[in-house]
Every structure is written in structure tokens, then in C-alpha cells.
Coordinates of C-alpha atoms in Angstrom, one line a residue:
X1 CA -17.8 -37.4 -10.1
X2 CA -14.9 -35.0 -9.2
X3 CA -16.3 -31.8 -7.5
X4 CA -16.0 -28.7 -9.7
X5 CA -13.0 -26.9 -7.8
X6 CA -11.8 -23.1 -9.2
X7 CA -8.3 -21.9 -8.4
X8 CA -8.3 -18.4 -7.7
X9 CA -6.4 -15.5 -6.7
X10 CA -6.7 -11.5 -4.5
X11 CA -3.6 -9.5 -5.7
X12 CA -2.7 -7.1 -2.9
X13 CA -1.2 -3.7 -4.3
X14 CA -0.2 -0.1 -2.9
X15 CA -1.5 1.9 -5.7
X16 CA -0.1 5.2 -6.2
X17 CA -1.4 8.3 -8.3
X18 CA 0.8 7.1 -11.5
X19 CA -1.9 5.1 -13.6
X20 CA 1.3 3.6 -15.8
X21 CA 2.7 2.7 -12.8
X22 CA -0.3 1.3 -11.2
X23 CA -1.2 -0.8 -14.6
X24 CA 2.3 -2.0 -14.7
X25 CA 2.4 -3.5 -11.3
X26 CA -1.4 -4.9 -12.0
X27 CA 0.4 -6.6 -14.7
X28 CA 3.6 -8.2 -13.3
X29 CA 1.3 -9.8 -10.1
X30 CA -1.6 -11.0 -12.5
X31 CA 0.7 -12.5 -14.9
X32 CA 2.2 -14.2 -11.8
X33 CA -1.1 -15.3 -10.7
X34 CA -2.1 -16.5 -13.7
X35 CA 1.2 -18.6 -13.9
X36 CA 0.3 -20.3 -10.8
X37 CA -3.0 -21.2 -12.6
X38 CA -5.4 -19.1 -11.6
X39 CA -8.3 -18.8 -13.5
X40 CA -10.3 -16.0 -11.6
X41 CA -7.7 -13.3 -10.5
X42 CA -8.9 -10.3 -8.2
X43 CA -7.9 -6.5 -8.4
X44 CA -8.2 -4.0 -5.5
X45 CA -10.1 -1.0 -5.4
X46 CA -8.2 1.9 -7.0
X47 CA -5.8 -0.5 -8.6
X48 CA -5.3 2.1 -11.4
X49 CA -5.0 5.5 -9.5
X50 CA -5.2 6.4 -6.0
X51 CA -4.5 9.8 -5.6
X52 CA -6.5 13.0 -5.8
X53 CA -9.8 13.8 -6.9
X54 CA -8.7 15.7 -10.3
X55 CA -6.1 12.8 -11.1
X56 CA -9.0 10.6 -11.2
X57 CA -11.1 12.5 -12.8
X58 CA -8.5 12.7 -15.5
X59 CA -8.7 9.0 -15.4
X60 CA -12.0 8.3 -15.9
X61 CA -12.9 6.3 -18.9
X62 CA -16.2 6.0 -20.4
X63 CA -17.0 2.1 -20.5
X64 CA -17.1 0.1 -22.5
X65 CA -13.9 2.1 -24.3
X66 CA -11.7 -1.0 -25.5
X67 CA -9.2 2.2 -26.8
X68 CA -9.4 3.4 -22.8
X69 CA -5.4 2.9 -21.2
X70 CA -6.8 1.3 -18.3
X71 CA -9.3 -1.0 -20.2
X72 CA -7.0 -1.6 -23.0
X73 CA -4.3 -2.4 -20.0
X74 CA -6.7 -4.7 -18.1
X75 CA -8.3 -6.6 -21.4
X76 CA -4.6 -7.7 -22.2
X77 CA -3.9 -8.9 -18.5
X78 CA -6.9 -11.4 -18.9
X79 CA -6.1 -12.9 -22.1
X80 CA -2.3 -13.3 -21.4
X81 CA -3.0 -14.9 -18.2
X82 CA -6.1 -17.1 -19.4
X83 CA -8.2 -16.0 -16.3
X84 CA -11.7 -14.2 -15.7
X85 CA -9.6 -10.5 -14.2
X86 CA -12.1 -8.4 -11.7
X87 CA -10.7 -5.0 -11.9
X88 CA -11.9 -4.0 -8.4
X89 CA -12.9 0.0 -8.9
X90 CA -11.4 2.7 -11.1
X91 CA -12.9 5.7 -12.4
X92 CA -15.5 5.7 -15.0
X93 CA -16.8 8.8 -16.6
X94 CA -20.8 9.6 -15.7
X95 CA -22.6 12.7 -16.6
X96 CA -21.5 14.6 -13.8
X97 CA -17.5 15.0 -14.4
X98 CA -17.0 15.9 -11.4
X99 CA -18.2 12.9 -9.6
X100 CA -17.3 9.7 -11.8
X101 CA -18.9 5.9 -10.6
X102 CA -16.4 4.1 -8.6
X103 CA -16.3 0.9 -11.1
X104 CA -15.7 -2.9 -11.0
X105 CA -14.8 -4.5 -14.1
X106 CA -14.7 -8.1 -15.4
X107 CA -12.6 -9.3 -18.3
X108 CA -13.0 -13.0 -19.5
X109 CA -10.2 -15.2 -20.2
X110 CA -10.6 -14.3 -24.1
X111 CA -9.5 -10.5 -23.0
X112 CA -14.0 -9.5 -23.4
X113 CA -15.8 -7.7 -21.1
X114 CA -18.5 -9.5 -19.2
X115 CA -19.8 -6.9 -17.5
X116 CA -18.9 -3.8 -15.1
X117 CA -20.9 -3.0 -11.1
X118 CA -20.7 0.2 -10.1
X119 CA -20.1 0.6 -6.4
X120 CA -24.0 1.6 -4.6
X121 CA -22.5 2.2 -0.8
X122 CA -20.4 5.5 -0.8
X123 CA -17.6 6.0 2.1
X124 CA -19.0 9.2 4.0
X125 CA -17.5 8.9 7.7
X126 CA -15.5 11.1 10.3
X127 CA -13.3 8.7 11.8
X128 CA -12.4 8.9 15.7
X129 CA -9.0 9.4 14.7
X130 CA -10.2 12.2 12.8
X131 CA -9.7 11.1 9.4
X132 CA -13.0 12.7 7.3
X133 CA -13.5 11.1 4.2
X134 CA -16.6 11.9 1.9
X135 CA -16.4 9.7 -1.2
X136 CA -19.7 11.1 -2.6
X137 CA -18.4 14.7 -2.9
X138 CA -16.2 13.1 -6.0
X139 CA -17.8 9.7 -6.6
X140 CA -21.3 9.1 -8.2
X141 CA -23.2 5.7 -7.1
X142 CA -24.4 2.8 -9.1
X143 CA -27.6 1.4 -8.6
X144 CA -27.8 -2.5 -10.0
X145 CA -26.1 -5.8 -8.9
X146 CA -23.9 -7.6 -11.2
X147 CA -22.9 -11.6 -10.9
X148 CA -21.7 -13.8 -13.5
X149 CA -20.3 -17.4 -14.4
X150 CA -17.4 -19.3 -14.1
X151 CA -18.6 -22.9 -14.5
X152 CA -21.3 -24.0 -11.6
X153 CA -19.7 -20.9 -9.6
X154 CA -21.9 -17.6 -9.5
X155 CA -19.5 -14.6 -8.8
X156 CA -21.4 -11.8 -7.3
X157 CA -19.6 -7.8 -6.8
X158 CA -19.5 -5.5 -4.1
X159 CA -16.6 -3.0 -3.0
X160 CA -15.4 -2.0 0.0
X161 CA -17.9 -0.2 1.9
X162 CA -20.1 -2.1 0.5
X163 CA -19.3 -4.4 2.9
X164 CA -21.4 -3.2 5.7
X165 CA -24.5 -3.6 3.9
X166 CA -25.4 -7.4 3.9
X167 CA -28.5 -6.9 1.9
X168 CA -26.4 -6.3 -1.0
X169 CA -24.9 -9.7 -0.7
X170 CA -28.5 -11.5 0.6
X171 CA -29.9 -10.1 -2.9
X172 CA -26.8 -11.7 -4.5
X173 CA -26.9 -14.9 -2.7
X174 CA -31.1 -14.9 -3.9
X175 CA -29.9 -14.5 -7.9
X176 CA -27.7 -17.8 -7.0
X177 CA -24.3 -16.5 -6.0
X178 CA -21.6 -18.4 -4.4
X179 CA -18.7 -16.6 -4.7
X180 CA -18.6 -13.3 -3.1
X181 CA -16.1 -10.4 -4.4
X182 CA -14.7 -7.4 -2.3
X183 CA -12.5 -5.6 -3.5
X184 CA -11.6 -2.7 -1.2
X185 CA -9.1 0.0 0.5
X186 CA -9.9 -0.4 3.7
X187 CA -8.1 2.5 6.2
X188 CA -6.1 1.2 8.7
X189 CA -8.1 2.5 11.3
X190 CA -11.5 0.1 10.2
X191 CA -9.3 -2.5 8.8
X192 CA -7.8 -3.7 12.4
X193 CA -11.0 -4.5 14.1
X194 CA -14.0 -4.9 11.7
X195 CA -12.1 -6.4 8.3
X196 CA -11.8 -9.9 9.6
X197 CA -15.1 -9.8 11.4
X198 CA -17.3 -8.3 8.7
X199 CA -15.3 -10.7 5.9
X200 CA -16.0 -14.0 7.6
X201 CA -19.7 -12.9 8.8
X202 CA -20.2 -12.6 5.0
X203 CA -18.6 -15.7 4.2
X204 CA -21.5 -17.5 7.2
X205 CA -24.6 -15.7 6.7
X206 CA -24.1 -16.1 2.9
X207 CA -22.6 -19.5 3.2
X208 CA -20.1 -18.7 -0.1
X209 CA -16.8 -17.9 -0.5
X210 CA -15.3 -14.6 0.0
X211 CA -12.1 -13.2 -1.8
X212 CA -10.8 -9.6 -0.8
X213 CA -8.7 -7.6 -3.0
X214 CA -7.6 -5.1 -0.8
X215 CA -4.7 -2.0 -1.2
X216 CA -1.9 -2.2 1.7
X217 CA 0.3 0.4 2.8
X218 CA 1.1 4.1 2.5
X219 CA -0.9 6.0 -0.5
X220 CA -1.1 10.0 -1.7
X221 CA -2.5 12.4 0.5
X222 CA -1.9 10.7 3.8
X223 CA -4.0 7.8 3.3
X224 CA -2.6 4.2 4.8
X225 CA -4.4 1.0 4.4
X226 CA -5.0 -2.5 5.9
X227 CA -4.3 -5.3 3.5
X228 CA -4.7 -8.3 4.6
X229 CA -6.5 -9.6 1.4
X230 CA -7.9 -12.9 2.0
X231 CA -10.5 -15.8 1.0
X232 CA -12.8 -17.0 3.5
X233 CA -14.8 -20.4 2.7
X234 CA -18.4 -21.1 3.2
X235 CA -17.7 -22.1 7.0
X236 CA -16.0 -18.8 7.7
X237 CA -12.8 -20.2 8.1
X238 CA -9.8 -18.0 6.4
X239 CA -8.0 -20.4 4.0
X240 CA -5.4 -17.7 2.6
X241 CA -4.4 -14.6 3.5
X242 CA -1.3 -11.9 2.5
X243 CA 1.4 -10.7 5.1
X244 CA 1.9 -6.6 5.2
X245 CA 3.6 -6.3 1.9
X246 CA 2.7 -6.3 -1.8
X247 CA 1.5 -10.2 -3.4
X248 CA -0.5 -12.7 -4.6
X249 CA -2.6 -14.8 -2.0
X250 CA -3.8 -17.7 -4.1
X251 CA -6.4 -20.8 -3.0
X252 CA -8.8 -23.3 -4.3
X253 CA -12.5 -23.3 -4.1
X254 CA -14.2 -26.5 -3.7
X255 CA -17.9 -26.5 -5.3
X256 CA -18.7 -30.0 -3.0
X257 CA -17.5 -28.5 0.0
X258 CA -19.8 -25.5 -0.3
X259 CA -22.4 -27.6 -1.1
X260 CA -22.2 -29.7 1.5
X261 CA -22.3 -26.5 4.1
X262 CA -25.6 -25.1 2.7
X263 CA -26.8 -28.9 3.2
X264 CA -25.8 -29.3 6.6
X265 CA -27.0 -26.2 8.0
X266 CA -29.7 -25.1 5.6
X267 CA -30.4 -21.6 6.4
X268 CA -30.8 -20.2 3.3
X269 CA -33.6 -22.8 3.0
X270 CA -35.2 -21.2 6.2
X271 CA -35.5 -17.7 5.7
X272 CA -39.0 -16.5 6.4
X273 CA -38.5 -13.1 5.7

């Protein structure tokens, strides 16, 4: 029997504080990835606005709002490009206005939402280079974990900073997942030594694939970030990975190849604790 393979792809963007804009560009490289047969397709973090805390606020859609521009925007992508489209954070109204959930969407091929994860981890850091960032002060944090299913694959989500917290992706690996989502905005400054690194430790200790969204370049009020969007495979091996401009990185994921990792070196198997 032919393994069960799934063609996927991370879209790299540099996002800007124009949500038409930002949706139009979505569009163009998901189209495109979808043309090249892709049938799960990957959005960074802050795909829709990145910008200033009252733009997004101004953003913020209550979800599910099939009428909402940037829902609306992102339901149509899926369909026209026949692929499951992970919209990898935007702003999504909670009770506090001032401090919407920084939200992961998923659309199914048919243009449907499957299901939303609201990012748990907030970025609160003063950065050596003295960047201070303090996501909380305009973000509110989710609480639950969200995975679904694209054939035998189980997609779990996580962004960005969510990435230094490998519990989040040990409890997703324990509800079966085997695909592993981050969509992020990585600063410069963190990207160049700890995106590779923490990516592929991921990818090992997990033994699943890893595909990273990730925002490139120079954004609104001073902020740059790393790219580099990339899938790792369950050896920890990088098997694509996008240059310093804005693209499509595209690759393959091979359901008997994972499988045969987790047989060969069983450690999910032997965890005692």
C-alpha cells in the first residue's frame, strides 16, 4: 500500500498595518500555493494587520463572523485553492476590547471553519538589544488546545512564543498529533540563534513534522523580523526553507516515513512521566 503523503505549504509575508493589503497578498501566495497542489497551506502570525494596538483592535472580529472582512477574505482563499488554510493569528474580539485573543484559524478546503486556537503563551520580554515588548498589555490568552484532521495526519496549533513551551506540544503529541503548526513573527534578534534550534528540537522530541509560517522583514513601528519559514520532518532535518524575501516554501510529508521514526526510536513509547 502507498504511504499516505500530504503536500503542504508555509507562506512567508511582511504584513503591514493595511488589512486590504495584507488580505490581498494572503491571497495572491495562497492561490499560488494551492496551484502547486497544496492541500494544507500555512499563514503567519499577524497575516492580516501588524501594526499598532488600536489598528488591531479595530480589526478584531468576533468568530465565528462569516460577514467578518478578514474571515470572509480567508474562507474564500480555502475554497478557491481546494486546501485546509491555517490563518496563523489575527485579532479576535473578547470581552475585554482592549485586549483581543491573538487567533489561529482553520478553513477547510469547502471554504468552513474547523476550528480556531487562541494563542496561551504571551510575548512579555526586554530584549538585550533593548527592544521591550509586552503582548499581554493588548492581547488576551486562550486557554485550550486545538488539533484536527487531514486524512491519518493530526494537525496540532501553537504560535510563536508558544514555541518555548514544549508541554504545549507533548499534550498535543498525547491527543495523537503529527503535524505540528507555528505560525509566528519571530524578531530578528531571537530568530538568529534560537528559531532553528527550538524548530527542529520540536520536530525530535515530538517526532512530527513542523511547518513555520513566519513574517520577514521590516514592519510598523520599528519592528523587523526573521523569516526563515520552514518544515522540519520527524528526524529534525529541514526539508524546505524560504530565502529573506516574501514566498511560498512548499514540501511533502510522508506518513511511512514518520512512522517508521517513532518505530525506530520509540520514545514516545518510553515516557515514564
Amino acid at each position: 500500500m502507498e504511504s499516505e503523503t500530504l503536500p503542504v505549504a508555509a507562506v512567508q509575508l511582511q504584513s503591514q498595518d493595511d488589512v486590504a493589503k495584507n488580505l490581498a497578498e494572503c491571497a495572491r501566495l495562497v492561490a499560488r500555493a494551492g496551484s502547486e497542489g497544496a492541500k494544507l497551506v500555512v499563514l503567519p502570525e499577524n497575516f492580516a494587520y501588524f501594526g499598532a494596538d488600536e489598528g488591531k483592535r479595530n480589526a478584531a472580529e468576533g468568530v465565528p463572523d462569516p460577514n467578518g472582512p478578514i474571515q470572509g477574505a480567508l474562507s474564500e482563499m480555502a475554497r478557491e485553492a481546494g486546501a485546509f488554510l491555517v490563518a496563523g493569528g489575527f485579532p479576535e474580539a473578547s470581552d475585554d476590547f482592549t485586549r483581543p485573543f491573538n487567533t489561529a484559524l482553520v478553513f477547510g478546503p469547502d471554504g468552513v471553519l474547523v476550528g480556531s486556537y487562541r494563542k496561551i503563551h504571551l510575548f512579555d520580554v526586554a530584549l538585550q538589544d533593548g527592544t521591550i515588548l509586552a503582548e499581554s498589555s493588548g492581547t488576551t490568552p486562550g486557554q485550550s488546545l486545538l488539533t484536527f484532521d487531514i486524512g491519518r495526519f493530526r494537525v496540532g496549533l501553537s504560535i510563536c512564543y508558544d514555541l518555548r513551551f514544549p508541554e504545549l506540544y507533548r499534550a498535543l503529541v498525547s491527543r495523537g498529533a503529527n503535524v505540528l503548526l507555528v505560525p509566528a513573527a519571530f524578531t530578528v534578534h531571537t530568530g538568529k540563534d534560537h528559531w532553528h534550534t527550538l524548530l527542529r528540537a520540536r520536530a525530535i522530541e515530538s517526532q512530527a513534522y513542523v511547518i513555520a509560517a513566519a513574517q520577514w522583514g521590516k514592519h510598523p513601528r520599528g519592528r523587523t523580523t526573521y523569516g526563515h519559514s520552514l518544515v522540519v520532518d520527524p528526524w529534525g532535518s529541514v526539508i524546505a526553507e524560504a530565502s529573506d524575501r516574501v514566498s511560498v516554501v512548499s514540501a511533502s510529508l510522508d506518513l511511512e516515513y514518520l512512522e517508521q521514526v517513532r518505530a525506530a526510536v520509540p520514545c514516545l513509547e518510553h515516557r515514564r512521566l
